[in-house]
Amino acid sequence: MQPPFMRTALASTIALASQLSLAQVAALPSVTITGNYDNAIGTSDAASEGVVTSKLLASRPTLRPAEVLEFVPGVIVSQHSGDGKANQYYLRGFNLDHGTDFATSVDGMPVNMPTHAHGQGYSDLNWLIPELVDRISYRKGPYYASEGDFSSAGAAHINLFNGLPRGLASITAGENGYARALVANSTPLTTGKLLYAVEAAHNDGPWDKPENFRRANGVLRYSFGEGDTRSTLTGMAYTARWRSTDQVPQRAVNSGQIGRFAAIDASDHGDTSRFSLSYDLLHALDDGEFKLNAYAIQSSLDLFSNFTYFLDDPVHGDQFEQSEGRQVYGLTTSRSWQTTLAGRDSTNTLGLQLRHDRLSPVGLYAAENGERLSTTQESRVKETSVGLYASNDTKWLPWLRSVAGIRTDQYHVDVSSSIAGNSGKQSALINSPKLSLIFGPWDKTEYFFSYGYGFHSNDARGVTSTVSPKQGTAIEPSPALVRTKGAELGLRTEIVPGLQSSLSLWQLTLGSELVFSGDAGDTEASGASKRHGIELNNHYVANTWLLLDADLAFSQSRFKQEQGEAPNAGRYVPGSVRTVASLGATVTGYGLWFGQFQVRYFGPRPLIEDNSQRSQGTTLAYARVGYKVSPDVKLSLDVFNLFDRKASDIDYYYASRLQGEPAQGVNDLHSHPAEPRTVRVTLNVSF
């Protein structure tokens, strides 16, 4: 039986749809996607580009909302603190911290937050409701003209459903005080369709001090328009509070002073909120299309953490508070039109991206027992970015297509700091050319070459700072924008019936890994770096009810040592993962049963530059077993960390000081354990 994603018909339908109006497309026969990934021949510009379908999103259990990004091949999502805090992300040899160099958006709204209180590019996805996700479009590398800041390692664009086929009421209960309730539905209106969703959740986790994580979430989405013009208006609201159990020193666990799930500073905690309104427009024209997306976001974070305990302040301790209140306004628009170039079919696209962030204020404060003691630095920041891009997609021969583009980005920051020497204004401009060549297909196989320049921005406070907020010593400001450059060779094949495979060989260089440290309040210089690696992705439709996925990624990351540069302590990039593997099996429509099994391996990482300290690898397995009680009722059992592995979610190596230890502290491994085997039961009722 020919599996649905292995069909020439799909590629033909996509090509035809690009030349028709929305009204005409609506009249075309539908094509059902039953695979976990929609990555058919002829649908992408690189082997590392693709789409995750809602089928996989609905099939695979997730411990936390942001784990939907693990459906992107090669991405690892972990956590080193409370569940209300942004996750840690890893991809292509990067420890992306909370999101730097991996751009994420939801229905056109950027998730990454520049000049964030806790870290540059902070990407909190805890407000995402996975059941509302229609698809995730992902790209890797700086090869796409429409991708700007934070996208050098990759980008993921999450799109929500405009409507649900039926209403959904879902209740989940699990160990450690986990409870979640969701109601979602869509209803037709005279002029469109209204989708709504309300979610509430609670979790204590396995921690000695219960996390008492409380989340409330709501979505209201109005879709309207007919024929060639379609629009959506979406409002979202989210709040969360929690008590944190951060990473702990291994020596305290080994000595029996604390257990694996205990905290050194039990007063660490956080609360956050996010409210947004967005508008999206798609207007089909005779010769192309016009797109417009506008958004407004208001968010806040108040986070108390203590990673070094009594190293800096033996009296009050080293707890600090990071706090911000933020408003974001943005606009993205593009116009594409079909034409000819040298007699060949061609598509041109022009785009504009505007964004303005206003932080009032963003601050770092000394704290004790969850209460603010003093101000280390408090700033009011205005940050504006303007991106212009142009691209051309031309099919020169039946077997050769090119995609060439260029983007120009202008950044302006205005910082008013409580430390006079750290106030100022800066502007920066950077140009980024891109080129991709697509060859084939021959024998159901196509080949790709991509090359491009990209960039990432640095924290505005680091760009204008001349004084270290903690030490009061002189420091050098960071560059506002840092150049990146990448190249990739790839292939995608469907030559084996039922199997879709892609292979990518890539490399990426960064002019600097300068990152503003929200924990310290100043800029840490890491120097230029180079990464290269290989990725192999396989998606197999074994039969009508069994889908198999296997993704492997290997990478090497090293600091560059150019002549005349100050030497790093070593050439290894701390936290850079070398090996990632993910294997999955999805069972659908096997009588009344359904299920999913997933195992992912997160390899060892160097923890310091000379590689003398390394983390251990982590292997975790998730499983779901479900049963359709009736056409309207489904019951599922999810098991996380199926084999109850005693592993780490994340490891660091640095100096900290417990009470009674030497004043200079002790260098040690600090880890946040992966949660033990956890069971959750979900009842889904359609109405």
XYZ file of C-alpha atoms in Angstrom:
687
model
C 0.000 0.000 0.000
C 1.398 3.392 -0.958
C 1.726 5.488 2.259
C 0.065 8.923 2.002
C 3.162 11.056 2.505
C 4.967 9.080 -0.182
C 2.792 10.388 -2.923
C 3.436 12.404 -5.987
C -0.150 13.598 -5.741
C 0.647 15.673 -2.675
C 3.511 17.502 -4.360
C 1.308 18.121 -7.398
C -1.524 19.452 -5.242
C 0.857 21.829 -3.427
C 2.268 23.128 -6.697
C -1.215 23.615 -8.122
C -2.533 25.294 -4.978
C 0.234 27.917 -5.126
C -1.242 29.131 -8.439
C -4.910 29.234 -7.372
C -7.031 31.568 -5.323
C -8.126 30.551 -1.825
C -11.653 29.950 -3.144
C -10.329 27.619 -5.822
C -8.096 25.819 -3.354
C -11.093 25.259 -1.080
C -12.772 23.394 -3.932
C -9.863 20.994 -4.463
C -10.159 17.441 -3.132
C -8.587 17.114 0.284
C -5.419 15.110 0.861
C -5.199 13.314 4.193
C -1.819 13.348 5.901
C -1.336 10.271 8.057
C 2.406 10.519 8.661
C 4.067 12.178 11.638
C 5.980 14.530 9.315
C 4.908 16.268 6.115
C 8.305 16.341 4.416
C 7.568 14.962 0.969
C 9.865 15.421 -2.017
C 9.478 18.912 -3.457
C 8.126 20.564 -0.311
C 11.260 22.201 1.139
C 14.456 24.094 0.338
C 16.773 21.965 2.529
C 16.939 18.434 3.883
C 16.813 19.846 7.424
C 13.533 21.689 6.792
C 10.132 20.137 7.443
C 6.727 20.137 9.089
C 5.538 18.245 12.170
C 1.893 17.256 11.725
C -0.872 17.418 14.315
C -1.002 13.610 14.194
C 2.325 13.332 16.009
C 1.438 16.187 18.342
C -1.726 14.363 19.385
C -0.024 10.960 19.678
C 3.078 11.628 21.760
C 2.862 12.519 25.468
C 4.701 15.590 26.750
C 5.863 16.186 30.305
C 5.890 19.973 29.777
C 4.294 22.140 27.039
C 7.649 23.218 25.529
C 8.504 19.581 24.812
C 6.499 19.906 21.594
C 9.780 21.334 20.242
C 11.384 17.906 20.738
C 9.267 16.813 17.767
C 11.745 18.867 15.716
C 14.470 16.321 14.879
C 17.631 16.914 16.920
C 16.092 19.245 19.523
C 16.376 18.413 23.228
C 14.276 20.185 25.869
C 15.193 20.030 29.571
C 14.734 22.053 32.751
C 16.993 23.210 35.582
C 14.461 24.988 37.756
C 10.722 25.351 38.369
C 8.197 24.329 35.738
C 7.016 27.909 35.240
C 10.415 28.979 33.966
C 11.497 28.749 30.320
C 13.089 25.425 29.447
C 16.664 24.716 28.404
C 17.063 23.927 24.695
C 19.785 22.059 22.793
C 20.321 21.785 19.030
C 23.233 21.376 16.617
C 25.951 21.476 19.260
C 24.417 24.419 21.087
C 23.426 24.705 24.682
C 20.860 27.281 23.647
C 20.241 28.218 27.300
C 16.636 29.446 27.336
C 16.430 30.102 23.601
C 19.398 32.058 22.218
C 20.077 31.109 18.558
C 16.821 29.157 18.174
C 13.942 31.350 17.007
C 10.433 30.294 17.997
C 7.089 31.838 17.104
C 3.435 31.018 17.707
C 1.086 32.214 14.960
C 3.601 34.867 13.960
C 4.220 36.160 17.497
C 7.876 35.849 18.535
C 8.551 33.804 21.662
C 12.225 34.829 22.112
C 12.648 37.866 24.335
C 15.742 40.060 23.867
C 17.290 41.791 26.898
C 15.352 39.480 29.173
C 15.859 39.555 32.946
C 16.969 35.911 32.984
C 18.796 35.549 29.684
C 19.054 36.753 26.116
C 16.452 35.168 23.826
C 14.412 33.766 26.732
C 11.722 31.486 25.236
C 8.930 30.594 27.631
C 6.364 28.262 26.039
C 4.526 27.247 29.199
C 1.505 29.205 27.951
C 1.139 26.928 24.927
C -1.807 24.498 24.853
C -0.530 21.496 22.828
C -4.028 20.366 21.789
C -4.443 23.604 19.820
C -1.277 23.156 17.731
C -2.025 22.396 14.089
C 1.579 22.034 12.895
C 5.184 23.036 13.565
C 7.249 24.231 10.600
C 10.964 23.980 11.340
C 14.147 25.135 9.645
C 17.789 24.861 10.616
C 20.694 27.106 9.737
C 20.950 30.759 8.565
C 19.804 30.085 4.985
C 16.368 31.725 4.916
C 15.788 35.382 4.152
C 12.623 35.539 6.245
C 14.423 34.352 9.399
C 16.128 37.033 11.491
C 17.398 37.302 15.048
C 18.046 34.154 17.121
C 17.639 31.783 14.131
C 21.252 30.771 13.395
C 20.854 27.261 14.792
C 17.251 26.959 13.665
C 13.686 28.189 13.851
C 10.328 26.644 14.707
C 7.036 28.268 13.738
C 4.056 26.907 15.650
C 0.646 27.349 14.048
C -2.663 26.912 15.857
C -5.925 25.490 14.589
C -8.511 27.999 13.427
C -11.236 25.593 14.469
C -11.690 22.158 16.017
C -13.802 19.463 14.350
C -15.423 18.755 17.735
C -15.315 20.152 21.226
C -12.851 18.639 23.706
C -13.071 18.236 27.462
C -9.940 16.728 28.974
C -9.068 15.841 32.563
C -5.632 14.530 33.597
C -4.577 13.254 37.020
C -1.169 11.965 38.003
C 1.388 11.395 40.706
C 2.891 14.187 42.805
C -0.245 16.274 42.833
C -0.495 16.653 39.075
C -3.891 17.739 37.776
C -4.945 19.392 34.539
C -8.281 20.329 33.044
C -8.924 21.630 29.537
C -12.066 22.654 27.699
C -11.782 23.675 24.041
C -14.297 24.097 21.280
C -15.115 26.142 18.213
C -18.472 27.449 17.149
C -19.652 28.993 13.875
C -20.753 32.620 13.891
C -22.621 34.609 11.271
C -19.396 36.080 9.927
C -16.803 33.503 10.920
C -15.753 30.934 13.507
C -14.859 31.334 17.185
C -12.436 28.983 18.948
C -12.010 29.054 22.702
C -9.884 27.105 25.165
C -9.522 27.304 28.945
C -6.843 25.380 30.827
C -5.904 25.043 34.500
C -3.099 22.887 35.897
C -1.306 22.096 39.147
C 1.843 20.103 39.910
C 3.976 19.498 42.992
C 6.591 17.383 41.232
C 8.890 14.856 42.944
C 10.704 17.576 44.896
C 11.181 17.377 48.673
C 9.592 20.796 48.868
C 6.431 20.626 46.738
C 6.622 22.929 43.745
C 2.974 23.985 44.032
C 3.033 25.004 40.378
C -0.243 26.642 39.369
C -1.043 27.557 35.786
C -4.112 29.231 34.292
C -4.419 29.689 30.560
C -6.974 30.906 28.043
C -7.255 31.358 24.260
C -9.944 33.108 22.236
C -9.557 32.992 18.433
C -11.868 34.474 15.827
C -11.412 33.405 12.192
C -13.295 35.206 9.465
C -13.251 36.050 5.764
C -14.153 34.232 2.592
C -12.680 33.591 -0.815
C -9.344 35.240 -1.373
C -9.093 36.972 2.007
C -8.847 35.165 5.355
C -8.155 36.713 8.761
C -7.757 35.629 12.367
C -7.831 37.624 15.595
C -6.375 35.846 18.626
C -6.287 36.782 22.304
C -4.294 34.845 24.896
C -3.907 35.115 28.676
C -1.613 33.132 31.003
C -0.435 33.318 34.614
C 1.707 30.948 36.685
C 3.332 30.718 40.118
C 5.753 28.126 41.490
C 8.411 27.237 44.058
C 11.734 26.235 42.521
C 14.099 23.384 43.174
C 17.218 24.418 41.263
C 20.359 22.423 40.488
C 22.215 21.204 43.583
C 25.932 20.406 44.226
C 26.887 16.767 43.920
C 28.971 16.894 47.121
C 25.864 17.705 49.163
C 24.055 14.686 47.702
C 27.054 12.339 48.124
C 27.494 13.315 51.773
C 23.839 12.723 52.551
C 23.293 16.351 53.491
C 20.393 16.502 51.015
C 18.592 14.091 48.720
C 18.553 14.209 44.914
C 15.241 16.057 44.894
C 16.027 18.561 47.626
C 16.958 22.237 47.410
C 19.775 24.177 49.064
C 17.755 27.397 49.177
C 14.121 26.447 49.696
C 12.923 30.045 49.250
C 13.586 30.149 45.486
C 10.364 30.836 43.606
C 8.847 32.640 40.651
C 5.729 34.032 39.063
C 5.036 35.097 35.503
C 2.262 36.305 33.238
C 1.656 36.840 29.545
C -1.184 38.545 27.667
C -1.303 38.975 23.900
C -3.473 40.099 21.027
C -2.579 39.259 17.430
C -4.077 39.706 13.978
C -3.223 37.652 10.912
C -4.271 38.335 7.301
C -3.756 36.294 4.124
C -4.939 37.814 0.859
C -4.556 35.764 -2.320
C -3.932 37.701 -5.524
C -3.928 36.676 -9.167
C -0.130 36.760 -9.241
C 0.755 35.812 -5.655
C -0.273 36.698 -2.110
C -0.088 39.363 0.578
C 0.469 38.515 4.255
C 0.180 40.694 7.331
C 0.682 39.846 10.985
C 0.470 42.346 13.853
C 0.766 41.661 17.577
C 0.942 43.230 21.012
C 2.314 41.354 24.036
C 2.499 42.262 27.700
C 4.535 39.975 29.948
C 6.170 39.911 33.354
C 8.551 37.723 35.332
C 9.722 37.778 38.942
C 12.267 35.048 39.654
C 14.290 34.272 42.797
C 17.312 31.967 42.387
C 20.443 30.971 44.304
C 23.083 28.992 42.444
C 26.218 29.670 44.578
C 24.565 29.763 48.052
C 27.091 31.610 50.296
C 30.025 32.229 47.954
C 29.590 35.982 47.401
C 27.730 36.922 50.585
C 28.441 34.628 53.571
C 25.951 36.535 55.738
C 22.797 36.935 53.655
C 23.561 34.321 51.018
C 23.739 34.683 47.234
C 20.058 34.614 46.345
C 19.150 37.130 43.652
C 15.959 38.359 42.095
C 15.464 38.918 38.366
C 12.411 40.928 37.462
C 10.959 42.575 34.404
C 7.794 44.069 32.990
C 7.653 44.107 29.199
C 5.536 45.381 26.346
C 6.159 44.170 22.794
C 4.648 45.562 19.602
C 5.357 44.091 16.198
C 4.373 43.910 12.568
C 5.371 41.433 9.867
C 4.247 41.762 6.279
C 5.235 40.287 2.936
C 4.198 40.403 -0.707
C 5.043 37.614 -3.126
C 4.294 37.452 -6.814
C 4.843 34.937 -9.563
C 6.713 36.089 -12.623
C 9.361 34.891 -15.051
C 13.116 35.341 -14.975
C 15.009 34.627 -18.205
C 11.891 32.823 -19.355
C 11.778 30.593 -16.284
C 9.022 30.350 -13.665
C 10.003 32.512 -10.732
C 8.567 33.803 -7.444
C 9.742 37.028 -5.812
C 9.048 37.958 -2.198
C 9.584 41.220 -0.327
C 9.126 41.355 3.432
C 9.228 43.786 6.324
C 9.565 42.896 10.037
C 9.201 45.515 12.786
C 9.509 44.954 16.520
C 9.669 47.255 19.534
C 10.336 46.040 23.094
C 9.848 48.328 26.066
C 11.070 47.148 29.483
C 10.086 49.240 32.467
C 12.038 48.141 34.336
C 14.287 45.108 33.952
C 16.369 44.535 37.055
C 18.792 42.418 39.025
C 18.534 42.550 42.809
C 20.143 40.934 45.866
C 17.656 38.875 47.870
C 17.284 36.715 50.960
C 14.533 34.232 51.827
C 12.568 35.276 48.769
C 12.596 38.980 49.646
C 14.444 41.795 47.861
C 17.395 43.278 49.787
C 19.041 45.765 47.421
C 19.369 46.790 43.783
C 22.336 45.512 41.803
C 21.189 47.173 38.579
C 17.833 48.376 37.345
C 17.309 49.555 33.784
C 14.622 50.938 31.544
C 15.164 49.756 28.002
C 13.730 50.569 24.602
C 14.811 48.205 21.842
C 13.675 48.534 18.232
C 14.500 46.294 15.296
C 13.675 46.654 11.614
C 14.262 43.818 9.153
C 13.880 44.034 5.371
C 14.282 40.976 3.171
C 13.952 39.947 -0.446
C 14.091 36.508 -2.014
C 13.796 34.922 -5.428
C 12.789 31.322 -6.103
C 13.433 30.255 -9.718
C 13.125 26.875 -11.406
C 15.879 26.991 -14.026
C 15.588 23.415 -15.250
C 13.273 20.495 -14.483
C 15.974 19.330 -12.064
C 17.420 22.638 -10.796
C 15.852 25.297 -8.583
C 17.512 28.186 -6.743
C 16.415 30.287 -3.775
C 18.468 33.462 -3.347
C 17.814 36.113 -0.744
C 19.194 38.951 1.297
C 18.046 40.637 4.474
C 19.090 43.861 6.203
C 18.550 44.339 9.925
C 18.792 47.593 11.839
C 18.827 47.573 15.652
C 18.590 50.515 18.028
C 18.775 50.290 21.834
C 18.221 52.973 24.449
C 19.192 52.038 28.019
C 18.652 54.100 31.144
C 20.432 52.341 34.015
C 20.625 52.898 37.755
C 24.395 52.794 37.156
C 25.207 55.968 35.226
C 28.102 54.417 33.327
C 25.808 51.752 31.893
C 23.273 54.085 30.290
C 23.456 54.933 26.614
C 22.183 54.464 23.093
C 23.559 52.284 20.319
C 22.592 51.416 16.751
C 23.814 48.612 14.524
C 23.222 47.419 10.968
C 23.944 44.025 9.441
C 23.373 42.472 5.990
C 22.846 38.738 5.499
C 22.911 37.143 2.008
C 21.494 33.620 1.493
C 21.556 30.993 -1.268
C 20.064 27.520 -1.661
C 20.229 25.159 -4.647
C 17.833 22.234 -5.023
C 18.697 19.429 -7.462
C 16.390 16.688 -8.712
C 14.455 14.706 -7.962
C 16.073 11.668 -9.528
C 14.794 8.227 -8.509
C 12.629 9.856 -5.809
C 15.710 11.583 -4.376
C 16.542 15.291 -4.268
C 19.747 17.058 -3.223
C 20.355 20.386 -1.490
C 23.115 22.931 -1.031
C 22.616 25.908 1.287
C 24.887 28.754 2.319
C 24.096 31.879 4.239
C 24.939 34.549 6.764
C 22.909 35.255 9.889
C 23.288 36.950 13.248
C 22.137 37.146 16.820
C 21.643 40.194 18.976
C 23.157 40.717 22.401
C 21.431 42.037 25.499
C 20.963 45.811 25.231
C 22.376 46.266 28.746
C 25.571 44.541 27.706
C 25.796 46.740 24.601
C 25.861 49.974 26.641
C 27.589 48.756 29.842
C 31.016 50.045 30.833
C 30.840 49.099 34.543
C 30.315 45.640 36.058
C 27.121 45.910 38.148
C 28.413 43.577 40.869
C 32.128 44.350 41.053
C 32.032 47.994 39.940
C 35.041 47.403 37.673
C 35.419 48.624 34.095
C 34.211 46.260 31.360
C 34.079 46.359 27.575
C 30.631 46.693 25.977
C 29.347 43.848 23.817
C 28.664 44.268 20.099
C 24.953 44.778 19.439
C 24.877 42.206 16.614
C 27.100 39.153 16.144
C 27.737 37.622 12.708
C 27.066 33.937 12.044
C 27.761 31.947 8.878
C 26.590 28.493 7.864
C 26.635 25.933 5.063
C 24.823 22.648 4.500
C 24.755 19.717 2.078
C 21.754 17.432 2.179
C 19.577 14.873 0.476
C 16.076 13.544 0.935
C 14.919 10.254 -0.534
C 11.748 8.189 -0.808
C 13.338 5.455 -2.892
C 12.441 2.767 -0.331
C 8.652 2.259 -0.310
C 7.140 3.632 2.870
C 10.401 5.180 4.083
C 11.313 8.846 3.941
C 14.932 9.641 4.849
C 16.965 12.830 4.936
C 20.664 13.392 5.525
C 22.354 16.721 6.316
C 26.025 17.686 6.634
C 26.336 21.171 8.133
C 28.707 23.672 9.678
C 28.181 26.955 11.490
C 30.579 29.633 12.724
C 29.876 32.431 15.203
C 31.916 35.601 15.325
C 31.476 35.663 19.101
C 29.602 33.801 21.796
C 29.352 36.917 23.911
C 26.265 36.558 26.071
C 24.978 38.914 28.729
C 24.690 36.963 31.995
C 21.497 37.839 33.809
C 22.757 35.939 36.849
C 25.888 38.075 37.178
C 24.595 41.270 35.597
C 27.479 41.692 33.154
C 28.827 40.274 29.902
C 30.815 37.050 29.692
C 33.099 36.708 26.686
C 33.533 33.258 25.185
C 35.192 34.063 21.862
C 34.433 32.912 18.333
C 33.335 29.320 17.727
C 32.794 26.759 14.992
C 30.398 23.822 14.861
C 29.832 21.051 12.353
C 27.801 17.890 12.307
C 25.618 15.339 10.582
C 21.902 14.598 10.945
C 19.959 11.559 9.761
C 16.161 11.494 9.952
C 13.944 8.540 9.042
C 10.152 8.325 8.989
C 8.597 5.003 8.044
C 4.954 4.057 7.513
C 5.141 0.359 8.325
C 1.431 -0.165 7.687
C -1.866 1.632 8.119
C -1.633 1.631 11.931
C 2.111 1.765 12.684
C 4.443 4.735 12.135
C 8.151 4.578 13.003
C 10.545 7.523 13.458
C 14.319 7.461 13.978
C 16.412 10.631 14.251
C 20.171 10.763 14.851
C 22.399 13.824 15.190
C 26.132 14.160 15.798
C 28.006 17.445 16.184
C 31.320 18.900 17.301
C 31.701 22.368 18.811
C 34.984 24.167 19.370
C 36.137 27.658 20.161
C 38.210 29.123 17.367
C 41.662 30.411 18.173
C 42.612 33.122 15.717
C 46.065 34.687 15.654
C 46.283 37.620 18.027
C 43.229 36.651 20.049
C 43.368 36.121 23.788
C 43.301 32.352 24.456
C 40.257 30.669 25.948
C 40.693 28.378 28.924
C 40.150 25.567 26.417
C 38.584 24.961 23.030
C 35.529 22.998 24.163
C 32.220 24.855 24.301
C 30.558 24.144 27.676
C 27.218 22.390 27.418
C 27.556 21.540 23.721
C 25.916 18.184 23.122
C 27.682 15.811 20.727
C 25.125 13.019 20.215
C 21.336 13.098 20.150
C 19.141 10.148 19.207
C 15.376 9.708 19.209
C 13.402 6.585 18.326
C 9.626 6.431 18.238
C 6.740 4.136 17.357
C 3.187 5.416 16.956
C 0.172 3.095 16.888
C -3.076 4.502 15.507
C -6.317 2.796 14.552
C -5.346 -0.661 15.838
C -8.907 -1.567 16.620
C -9.898 0.439 19.673
C -6.286 0.782 20.862
C -3.720 3.495 20.218
C -0.345 4.316 21.712
C 3.140 5.731 21.383
C 6.618 4.813 22.584
C 9.509 7.262 22.497
C 13.081 6.982 23.689
C 15.602 9.806 23.403
C 19.313 9.844 24.157
C 21.015 13.064 25.173
C 24.761 12.484 25.049
C 27.577 13.605 27.377
C 28.682 17.258 27.208
C 31.851 19.126 28.207
C 31.090 21.296 31.220
C 34.192 23.501 31.118
C 36.437 24.697 28.319
C 39.306 22.210 28.858
C 36.911 19.204 28.807
C 38.238 17.931 32.133
C 34.707 17.869 33.523
C 31.929 16.196 31.548
C 28.317 15.331 32.120
C 26.967 11.845 31.681
C 24.512 10.957 28.946
C 20.798 10.771 29.638
C 18.405 8.193 28.187
C 14.696 8.667 28.873
C 11.668 6.799 27.548
C 8.038 7.925 27.374
C 5.058 5.675 26.650
C 1.337 6.080 26.042
C -1.342 3.384 25.945
C -4.857 4.456 25.016
C -8.276 2.920 24.506
C -11.365 4.281 22.741
C -14.160 3.592 25.188
C -16.650 4.945 22.645
C -16.523 7.214 19.591
C -16.686 10.177 21.985
C -14.573 8.963 24.905
C -10.879 8.080 25.029
C -8.820 6.980 28.009
C -5.010 7.100 27.945
C -2.193 6.221 30.317
C 1.085 8.159 29.994
C 4.309 7.044 31.646
C 7.303 9.395 31.726
C 10.812 8.101 32.414
C 9.405 4.644 31.810
C 12.483 2.770 33.069
C 12.936 5.078 36.089
C 16.447 6.137 35.113
C 18.371 8.159 37.699
C 19.616 10.746 35.267
C 20.183 14.487 35.066
C 18.046 16.941 33.155
C 21.025 19.291 33.105
C 24.545 19.567 34.586
C 26.838 22.506 35.296
C 30.332 22.761 36.774
C 31.230 25.841 38.806
C 32.240 27.031 42.281
C 29.705 27.318 45.085
C 29.921 27.546 48.857
C 27.816 25.781 51.434
C 27.821 27.022 55.015
C 31.029 26.060 56.789
C 33.052 25.596 53.593
C 36.165 27.640 52.652
C 35.542 31.240 51.598
C 36.741 30.580 48.053
C 34.086 27.903 47.614
C 34.354 24.463 46.053
C 34.322 23.627 42.346
C 31.715 20.957 41.865
C 29.180 19.371 39.562
C 25.723 20.898 39.994
C 22.792 18.899 38.624
C 19.048 19.060 38.281
C 17.677 15.500 38.232
C 15.274 14.221 35.645
C 11.938 13.424 37.196
C 11.543 9.751 38.225
C 8.979 7.467 36.648
C 5.715 9.389 36.619
C 2.260 8.132 35.656
C -0.629 10.261 34.412
C -4.122 9.232 33.307
C -6.173 11.335 30.877
C -9.846 11.185 30.016
C -10.795 12.924 26.758
C -14.430 13.519 25.894
C -15.486 14.903 22.517
C -18.717 16.842 22.258
